[in-house]
PDB file of C-alpha atoms in Angstrom:
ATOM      1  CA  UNK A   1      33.678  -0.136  -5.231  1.00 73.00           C
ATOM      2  CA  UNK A   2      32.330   2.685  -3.578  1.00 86.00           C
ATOM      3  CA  UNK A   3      28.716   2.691  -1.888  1.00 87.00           C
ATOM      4  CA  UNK A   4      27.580   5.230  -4.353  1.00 85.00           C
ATOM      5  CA  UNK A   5      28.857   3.777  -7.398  1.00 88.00           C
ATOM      6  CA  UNK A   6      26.171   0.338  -7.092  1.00 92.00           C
ATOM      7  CA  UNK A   7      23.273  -0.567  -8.311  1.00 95.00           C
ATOM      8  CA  UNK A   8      21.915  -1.100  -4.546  1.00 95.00           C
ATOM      9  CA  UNK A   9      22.796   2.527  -4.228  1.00 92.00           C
ATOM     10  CA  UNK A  10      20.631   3.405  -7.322  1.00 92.00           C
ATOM     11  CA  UNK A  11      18.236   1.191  -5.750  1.00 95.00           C
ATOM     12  CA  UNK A  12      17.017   2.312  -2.813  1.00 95.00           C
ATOM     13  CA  UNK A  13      17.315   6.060  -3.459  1.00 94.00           C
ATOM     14  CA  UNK A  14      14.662   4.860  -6.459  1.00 95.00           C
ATOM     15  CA  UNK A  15      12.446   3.202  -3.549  1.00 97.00           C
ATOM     16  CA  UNK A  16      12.408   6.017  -1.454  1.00 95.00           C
ATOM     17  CA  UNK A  17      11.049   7.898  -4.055  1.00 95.00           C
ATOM     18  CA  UNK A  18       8.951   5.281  -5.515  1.00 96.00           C
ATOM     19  CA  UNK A  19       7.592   4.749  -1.531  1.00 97.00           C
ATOM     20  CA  UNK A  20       7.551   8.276  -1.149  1.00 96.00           C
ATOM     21  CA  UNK A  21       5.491   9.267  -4.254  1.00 96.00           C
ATOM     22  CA  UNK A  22       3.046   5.916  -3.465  1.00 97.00           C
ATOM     23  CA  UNK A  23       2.320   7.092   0.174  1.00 97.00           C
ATOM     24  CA  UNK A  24       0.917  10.675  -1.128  1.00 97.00           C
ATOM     25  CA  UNK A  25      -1.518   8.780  -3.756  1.00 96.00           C
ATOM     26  CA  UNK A  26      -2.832   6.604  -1.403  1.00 97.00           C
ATOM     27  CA  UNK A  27      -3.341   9.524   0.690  1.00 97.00           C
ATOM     28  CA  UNK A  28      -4.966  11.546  -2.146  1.00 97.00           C
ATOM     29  CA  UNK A  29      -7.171   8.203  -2.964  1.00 97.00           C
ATOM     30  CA  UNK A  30      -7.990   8.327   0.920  1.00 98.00           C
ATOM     31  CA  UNK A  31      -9.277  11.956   0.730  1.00 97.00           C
ATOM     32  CA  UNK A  32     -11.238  11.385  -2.111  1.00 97.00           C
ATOM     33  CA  UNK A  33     -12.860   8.502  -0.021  1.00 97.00           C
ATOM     34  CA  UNK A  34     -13.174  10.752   2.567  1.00 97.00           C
ATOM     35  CA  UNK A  35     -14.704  13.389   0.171  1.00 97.00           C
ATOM     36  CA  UNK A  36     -17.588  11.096  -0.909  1.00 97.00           C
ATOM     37  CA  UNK A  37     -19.124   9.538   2.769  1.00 97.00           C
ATOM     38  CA  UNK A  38     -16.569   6.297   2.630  1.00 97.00           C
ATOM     39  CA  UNK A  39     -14.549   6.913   6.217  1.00 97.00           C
ATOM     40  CA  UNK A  40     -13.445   3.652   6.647  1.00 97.00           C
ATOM     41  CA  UNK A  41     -12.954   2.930   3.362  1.00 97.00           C
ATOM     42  CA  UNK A  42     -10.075   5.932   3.695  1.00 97.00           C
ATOM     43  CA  UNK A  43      -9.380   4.800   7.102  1.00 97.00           C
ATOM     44  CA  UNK A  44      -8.043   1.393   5.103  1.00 96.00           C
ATOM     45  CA  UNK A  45      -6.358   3.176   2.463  1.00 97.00           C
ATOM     46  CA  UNK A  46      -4.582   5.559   4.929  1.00 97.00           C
ATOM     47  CA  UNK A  47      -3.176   2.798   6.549  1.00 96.00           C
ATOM     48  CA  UNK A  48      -1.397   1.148   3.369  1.00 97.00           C
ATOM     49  CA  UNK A  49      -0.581   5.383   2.685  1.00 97.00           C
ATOM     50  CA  UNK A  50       1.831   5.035   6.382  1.00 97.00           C
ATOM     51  CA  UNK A  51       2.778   1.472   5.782  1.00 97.00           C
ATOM     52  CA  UNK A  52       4.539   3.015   2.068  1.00 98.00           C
ATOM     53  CA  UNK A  53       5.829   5.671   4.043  1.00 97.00           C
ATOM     54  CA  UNK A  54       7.341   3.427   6.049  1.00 98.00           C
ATOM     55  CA  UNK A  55       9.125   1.315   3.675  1.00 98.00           C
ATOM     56  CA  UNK A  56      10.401   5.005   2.507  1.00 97.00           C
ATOM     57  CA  UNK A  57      11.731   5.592   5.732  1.00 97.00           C
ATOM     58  CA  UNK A  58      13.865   1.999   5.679  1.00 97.00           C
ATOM     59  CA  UNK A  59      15.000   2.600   2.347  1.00 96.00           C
ATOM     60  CA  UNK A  60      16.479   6.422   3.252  1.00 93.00           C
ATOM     61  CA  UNK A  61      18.056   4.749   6.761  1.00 94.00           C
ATOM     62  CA  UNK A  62      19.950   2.436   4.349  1.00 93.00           C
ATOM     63  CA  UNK A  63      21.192   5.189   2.361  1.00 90.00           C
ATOM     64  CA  UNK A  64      21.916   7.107   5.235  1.00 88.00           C
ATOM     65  CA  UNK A  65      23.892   4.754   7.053  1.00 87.00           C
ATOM     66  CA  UNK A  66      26.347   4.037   5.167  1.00 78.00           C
ATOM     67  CA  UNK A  67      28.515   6.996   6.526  1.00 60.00           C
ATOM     68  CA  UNK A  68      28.642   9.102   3.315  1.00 66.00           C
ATOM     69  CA  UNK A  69      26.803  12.726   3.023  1.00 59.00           C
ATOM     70  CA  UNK A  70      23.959  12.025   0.436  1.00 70.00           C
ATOM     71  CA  UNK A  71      23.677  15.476  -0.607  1.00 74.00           C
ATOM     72  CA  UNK A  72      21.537  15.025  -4.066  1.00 78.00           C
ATOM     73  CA  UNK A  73      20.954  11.323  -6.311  1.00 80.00           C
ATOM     74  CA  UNK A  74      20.342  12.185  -9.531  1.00 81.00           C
ATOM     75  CA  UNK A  75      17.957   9.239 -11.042  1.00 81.00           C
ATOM     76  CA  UNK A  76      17.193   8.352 -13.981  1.00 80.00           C
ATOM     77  CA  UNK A  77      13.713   6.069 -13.324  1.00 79.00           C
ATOM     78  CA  UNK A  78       9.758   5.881 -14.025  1.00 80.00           C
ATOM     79  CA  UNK A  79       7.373   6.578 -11.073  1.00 85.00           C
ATOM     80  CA  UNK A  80       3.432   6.279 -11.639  1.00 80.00           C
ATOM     81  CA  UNK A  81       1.507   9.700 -12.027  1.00 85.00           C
ATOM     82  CA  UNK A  82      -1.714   8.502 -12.789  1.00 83.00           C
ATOM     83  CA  UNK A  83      -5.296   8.954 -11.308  1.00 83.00           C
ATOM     84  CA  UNK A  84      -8.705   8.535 -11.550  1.00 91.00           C
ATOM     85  CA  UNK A  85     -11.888   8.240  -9.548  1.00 96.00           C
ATOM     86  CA  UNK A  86     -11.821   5.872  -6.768  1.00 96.00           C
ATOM     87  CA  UNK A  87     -12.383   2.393  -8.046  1.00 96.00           C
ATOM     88  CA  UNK A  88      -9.950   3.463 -11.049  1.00 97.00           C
ATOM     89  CA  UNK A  89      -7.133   4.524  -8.544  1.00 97.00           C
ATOM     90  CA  UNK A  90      -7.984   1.294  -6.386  1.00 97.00           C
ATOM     91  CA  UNK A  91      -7.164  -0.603  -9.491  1.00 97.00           C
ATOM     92  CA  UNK A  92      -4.200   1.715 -10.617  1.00 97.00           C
ATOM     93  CA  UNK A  93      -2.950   1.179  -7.066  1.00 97.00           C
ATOM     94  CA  UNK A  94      -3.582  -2.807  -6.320  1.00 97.00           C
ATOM     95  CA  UNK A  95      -1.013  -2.509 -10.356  1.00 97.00           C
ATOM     96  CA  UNK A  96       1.722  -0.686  -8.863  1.00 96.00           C
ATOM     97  CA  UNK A  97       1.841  -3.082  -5.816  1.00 97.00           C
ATOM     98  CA  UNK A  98       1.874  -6.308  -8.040  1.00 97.00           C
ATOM     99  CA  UNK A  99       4.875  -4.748 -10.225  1.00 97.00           C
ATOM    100  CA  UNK A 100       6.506  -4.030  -7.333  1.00 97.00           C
ATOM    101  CA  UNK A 101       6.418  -7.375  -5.788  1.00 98.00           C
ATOM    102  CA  UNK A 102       6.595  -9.182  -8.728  1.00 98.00           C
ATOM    103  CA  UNK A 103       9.220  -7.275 -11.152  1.00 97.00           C
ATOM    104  CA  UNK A 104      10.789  -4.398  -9.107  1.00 97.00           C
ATOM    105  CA  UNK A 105      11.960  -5.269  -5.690  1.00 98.00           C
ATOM    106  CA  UNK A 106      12.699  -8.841  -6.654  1.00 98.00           C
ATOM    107  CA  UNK A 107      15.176  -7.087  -9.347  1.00 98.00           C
ATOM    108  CA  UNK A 108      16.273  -4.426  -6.729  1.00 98.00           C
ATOM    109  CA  UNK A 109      17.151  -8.054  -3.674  1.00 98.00           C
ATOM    110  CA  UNK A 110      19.126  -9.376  -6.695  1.00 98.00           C
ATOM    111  CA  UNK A 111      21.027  -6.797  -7.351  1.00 98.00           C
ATOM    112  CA  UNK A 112      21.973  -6.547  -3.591  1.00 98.00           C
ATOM    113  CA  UNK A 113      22.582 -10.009  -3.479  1.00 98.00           C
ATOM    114  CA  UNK A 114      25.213  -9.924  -6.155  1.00 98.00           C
ATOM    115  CA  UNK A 115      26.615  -6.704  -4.523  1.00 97.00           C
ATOM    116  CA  UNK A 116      27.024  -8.439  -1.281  1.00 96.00           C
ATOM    117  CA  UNK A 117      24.777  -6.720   0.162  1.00 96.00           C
ATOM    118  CA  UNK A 118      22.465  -9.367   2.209  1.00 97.00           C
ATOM    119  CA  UNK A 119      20.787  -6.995   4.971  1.00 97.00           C
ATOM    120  CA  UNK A 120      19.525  -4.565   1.818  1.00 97.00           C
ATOM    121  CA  UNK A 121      18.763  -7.684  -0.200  1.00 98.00           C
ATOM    122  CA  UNK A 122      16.711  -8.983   2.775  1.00 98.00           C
ATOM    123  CA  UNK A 123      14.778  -5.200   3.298  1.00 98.00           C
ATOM    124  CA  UNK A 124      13.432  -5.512  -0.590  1.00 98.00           C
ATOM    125  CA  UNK A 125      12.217  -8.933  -0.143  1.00 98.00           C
ATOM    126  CA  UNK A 126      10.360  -8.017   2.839  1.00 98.00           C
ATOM    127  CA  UNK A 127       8.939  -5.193   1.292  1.00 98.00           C
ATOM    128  CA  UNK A 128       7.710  -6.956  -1.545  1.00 98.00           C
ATOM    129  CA  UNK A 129       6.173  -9.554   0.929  1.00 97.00           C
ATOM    130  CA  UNK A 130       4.055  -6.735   1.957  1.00 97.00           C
ATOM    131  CA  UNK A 131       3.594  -5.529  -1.002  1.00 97.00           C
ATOM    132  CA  UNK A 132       1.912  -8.578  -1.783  1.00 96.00           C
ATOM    133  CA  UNK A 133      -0.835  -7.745   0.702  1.00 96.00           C
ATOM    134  CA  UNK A 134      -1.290  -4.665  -0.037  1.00 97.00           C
ATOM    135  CA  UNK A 135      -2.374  -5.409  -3.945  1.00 97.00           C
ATOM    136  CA  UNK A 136      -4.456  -7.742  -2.350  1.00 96.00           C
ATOM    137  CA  UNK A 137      -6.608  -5.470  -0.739  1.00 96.00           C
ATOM    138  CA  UNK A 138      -6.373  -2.770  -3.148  1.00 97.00           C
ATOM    139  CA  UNK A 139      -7.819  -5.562  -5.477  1.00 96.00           C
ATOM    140  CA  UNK A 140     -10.427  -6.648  -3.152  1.00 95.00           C
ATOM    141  CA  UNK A 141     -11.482  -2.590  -2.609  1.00 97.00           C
ATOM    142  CA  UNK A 142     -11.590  -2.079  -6.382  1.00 97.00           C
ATOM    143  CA  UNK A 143     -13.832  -5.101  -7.172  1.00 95.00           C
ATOM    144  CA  UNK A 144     -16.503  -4.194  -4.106  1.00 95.00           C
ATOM    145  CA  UNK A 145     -16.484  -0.889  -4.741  1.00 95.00           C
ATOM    146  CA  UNK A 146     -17.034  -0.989  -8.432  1.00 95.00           C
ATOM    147  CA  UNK A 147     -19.657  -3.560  -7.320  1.00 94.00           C
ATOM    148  CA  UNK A 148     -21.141  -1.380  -4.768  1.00 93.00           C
ATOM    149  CA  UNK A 149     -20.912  -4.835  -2.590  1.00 94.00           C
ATOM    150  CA  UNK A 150     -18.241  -2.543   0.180  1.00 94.00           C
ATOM    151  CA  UNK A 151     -21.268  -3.443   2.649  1.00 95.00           C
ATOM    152  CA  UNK A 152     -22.541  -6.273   1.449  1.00 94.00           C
ATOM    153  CA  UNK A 153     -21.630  -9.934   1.610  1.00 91.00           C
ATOM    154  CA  UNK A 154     -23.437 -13.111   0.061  1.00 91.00           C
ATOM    155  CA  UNK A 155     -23.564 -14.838   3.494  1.00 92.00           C
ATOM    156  CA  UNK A 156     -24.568 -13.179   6.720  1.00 94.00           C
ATOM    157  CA  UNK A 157     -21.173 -11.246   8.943  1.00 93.00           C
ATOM    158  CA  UNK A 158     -20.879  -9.170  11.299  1.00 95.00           C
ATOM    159  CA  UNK A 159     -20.741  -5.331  10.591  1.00 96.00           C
ATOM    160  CA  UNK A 160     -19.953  -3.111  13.027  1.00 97.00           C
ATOM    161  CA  UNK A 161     -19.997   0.714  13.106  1.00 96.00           C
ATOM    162  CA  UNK A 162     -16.785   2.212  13.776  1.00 96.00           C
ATOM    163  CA  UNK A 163     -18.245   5.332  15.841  1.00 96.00           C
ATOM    164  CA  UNK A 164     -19.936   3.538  18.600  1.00 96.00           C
ATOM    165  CA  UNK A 165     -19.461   0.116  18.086  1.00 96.00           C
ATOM    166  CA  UNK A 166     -22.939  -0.944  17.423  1.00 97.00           C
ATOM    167  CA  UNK A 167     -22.655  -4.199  15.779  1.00 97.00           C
ATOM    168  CA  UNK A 168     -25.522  -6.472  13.503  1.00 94.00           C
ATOM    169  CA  UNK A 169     -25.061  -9.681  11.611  1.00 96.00           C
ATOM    170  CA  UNK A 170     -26.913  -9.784   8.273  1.00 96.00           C
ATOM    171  CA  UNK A 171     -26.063  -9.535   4.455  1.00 95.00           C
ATOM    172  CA  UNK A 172     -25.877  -6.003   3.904  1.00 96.00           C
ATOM    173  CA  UNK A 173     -24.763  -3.352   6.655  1.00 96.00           C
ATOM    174  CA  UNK A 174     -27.517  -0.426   7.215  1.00 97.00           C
ATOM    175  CA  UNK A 175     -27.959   2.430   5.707  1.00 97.00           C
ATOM    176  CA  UNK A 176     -27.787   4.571   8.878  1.00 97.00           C
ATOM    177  CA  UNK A 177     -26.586   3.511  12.164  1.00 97.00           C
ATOM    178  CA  UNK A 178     -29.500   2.531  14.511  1.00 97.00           C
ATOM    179  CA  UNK A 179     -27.849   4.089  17.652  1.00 97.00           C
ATOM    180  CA  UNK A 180     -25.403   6.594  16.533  1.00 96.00           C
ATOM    181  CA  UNK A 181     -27.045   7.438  13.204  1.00 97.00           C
ATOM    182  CA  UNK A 182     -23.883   7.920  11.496  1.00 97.00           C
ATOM    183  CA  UNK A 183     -23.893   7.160   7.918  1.00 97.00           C
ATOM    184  CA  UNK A 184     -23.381   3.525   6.134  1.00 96.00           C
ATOM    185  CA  UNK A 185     -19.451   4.786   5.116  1.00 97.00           C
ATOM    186  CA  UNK A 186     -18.781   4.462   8.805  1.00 97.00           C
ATOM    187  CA  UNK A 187     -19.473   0.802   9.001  1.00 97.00           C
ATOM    188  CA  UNK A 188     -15.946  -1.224   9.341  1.00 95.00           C
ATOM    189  CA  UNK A 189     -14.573  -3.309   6.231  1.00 94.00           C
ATOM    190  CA  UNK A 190     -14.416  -6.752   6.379  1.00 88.00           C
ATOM    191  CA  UNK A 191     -11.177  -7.517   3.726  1.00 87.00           C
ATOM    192  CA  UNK A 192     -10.629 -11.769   3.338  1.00 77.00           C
ATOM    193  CA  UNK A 193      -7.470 -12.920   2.808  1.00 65.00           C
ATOM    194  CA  UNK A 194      -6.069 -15.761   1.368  1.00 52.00           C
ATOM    195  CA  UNK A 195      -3.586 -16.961   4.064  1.00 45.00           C
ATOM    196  CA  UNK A 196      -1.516 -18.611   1.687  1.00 41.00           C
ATOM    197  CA  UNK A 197      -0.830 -15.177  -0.283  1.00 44.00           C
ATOM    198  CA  UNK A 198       0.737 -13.648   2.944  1.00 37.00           C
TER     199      UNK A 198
END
């Protein structure tokens, strides 16, 4: 059977765009952070923005490389074109990671499988490994910021300003930065994880 004519094929030019299309809202949900004071809180988000982008860029190598001219896919698939303010789109977003690790790409790495194809196969369930992670801190943004806790922490950590490095251990961060006097959105995140999730 010919590349073109699989499911795998179908697949990944669906991730791609489903990557693709996840990268630019995380970058709009990053601006809107931006927008409102929060820098590292879009500094966070931009990150999972390039690490989508990146699984984009797999998925089109595997297309790409398997010597035929890809000149238009026509697919026929649901992508996620909703918004909101920013803890809404934190929770829209931590959503659309959990189906994709739990319903998509496991569907997409059997489909491979059964197609003989074990290196695509391996590239979804990889992706949805980090996919995991990612819902996990979306989830973990959405709750603190719709608990106005993003600087705040029941026992005393360290918080440390991201513009000069000044750094104080207590339960809440400050308002404004003691030597720099940037802003409280400045302060770094502190995200926990549970290590057995990753």
């Amino acid at each position: 059977m010919q590349f073109d004519q699989t499911k795998t094929y179908q697949n990944l030019a669906r991730s791609f765009a489903g990557e693709s299309q996840a990268g630019m809202r995380y970058q709009l949900i990053a601006q809107a952070a931006t927008a409102q004071g929060y820098f590292t809180l879009a500094d966070t988000i931009k990150v999972l923005a390039k690490n989508e982008t990146e699984h984009a860029r797999r998925f089109f190598e595997e297309l790409n490389k398997r010597g035929e001219y890809l000149e238009n896919i026509d697919l026929n698939a649901g992508y996620p074109f909703h918004s909101g303010d920013i803890a809404e789109s934190l929770k829209l977003a931590a959503d659309d990671e959990r189906k994709e690790h739990q319903v998509i790409y496991p569907a997409f790495q059997k489909d491979a499988e059964e197609e003989g194809f074990k290196d695509i196969a391996n590239l979804f369930k990889l992706v949805a490994q980090v996919e995991v992670r990612h819902e996990m801190v979306f989830h973990y943004l959405h709750e603190a910021f719709k608990k106005g806790v993003l600087y705040s922490n029941e026992t005393p950590i360290l918080y440390v300003c991201s513009e000069c490095g000044y750094m104080h251990t207590s339960t809440k961060a400050w308002n404004v930065c003691p030597l720099c006097q940037s802003s409280q959105g400045y302060v770094e995140l502190h995200i926990p994880f549970e290590k057995e999730k990753i």
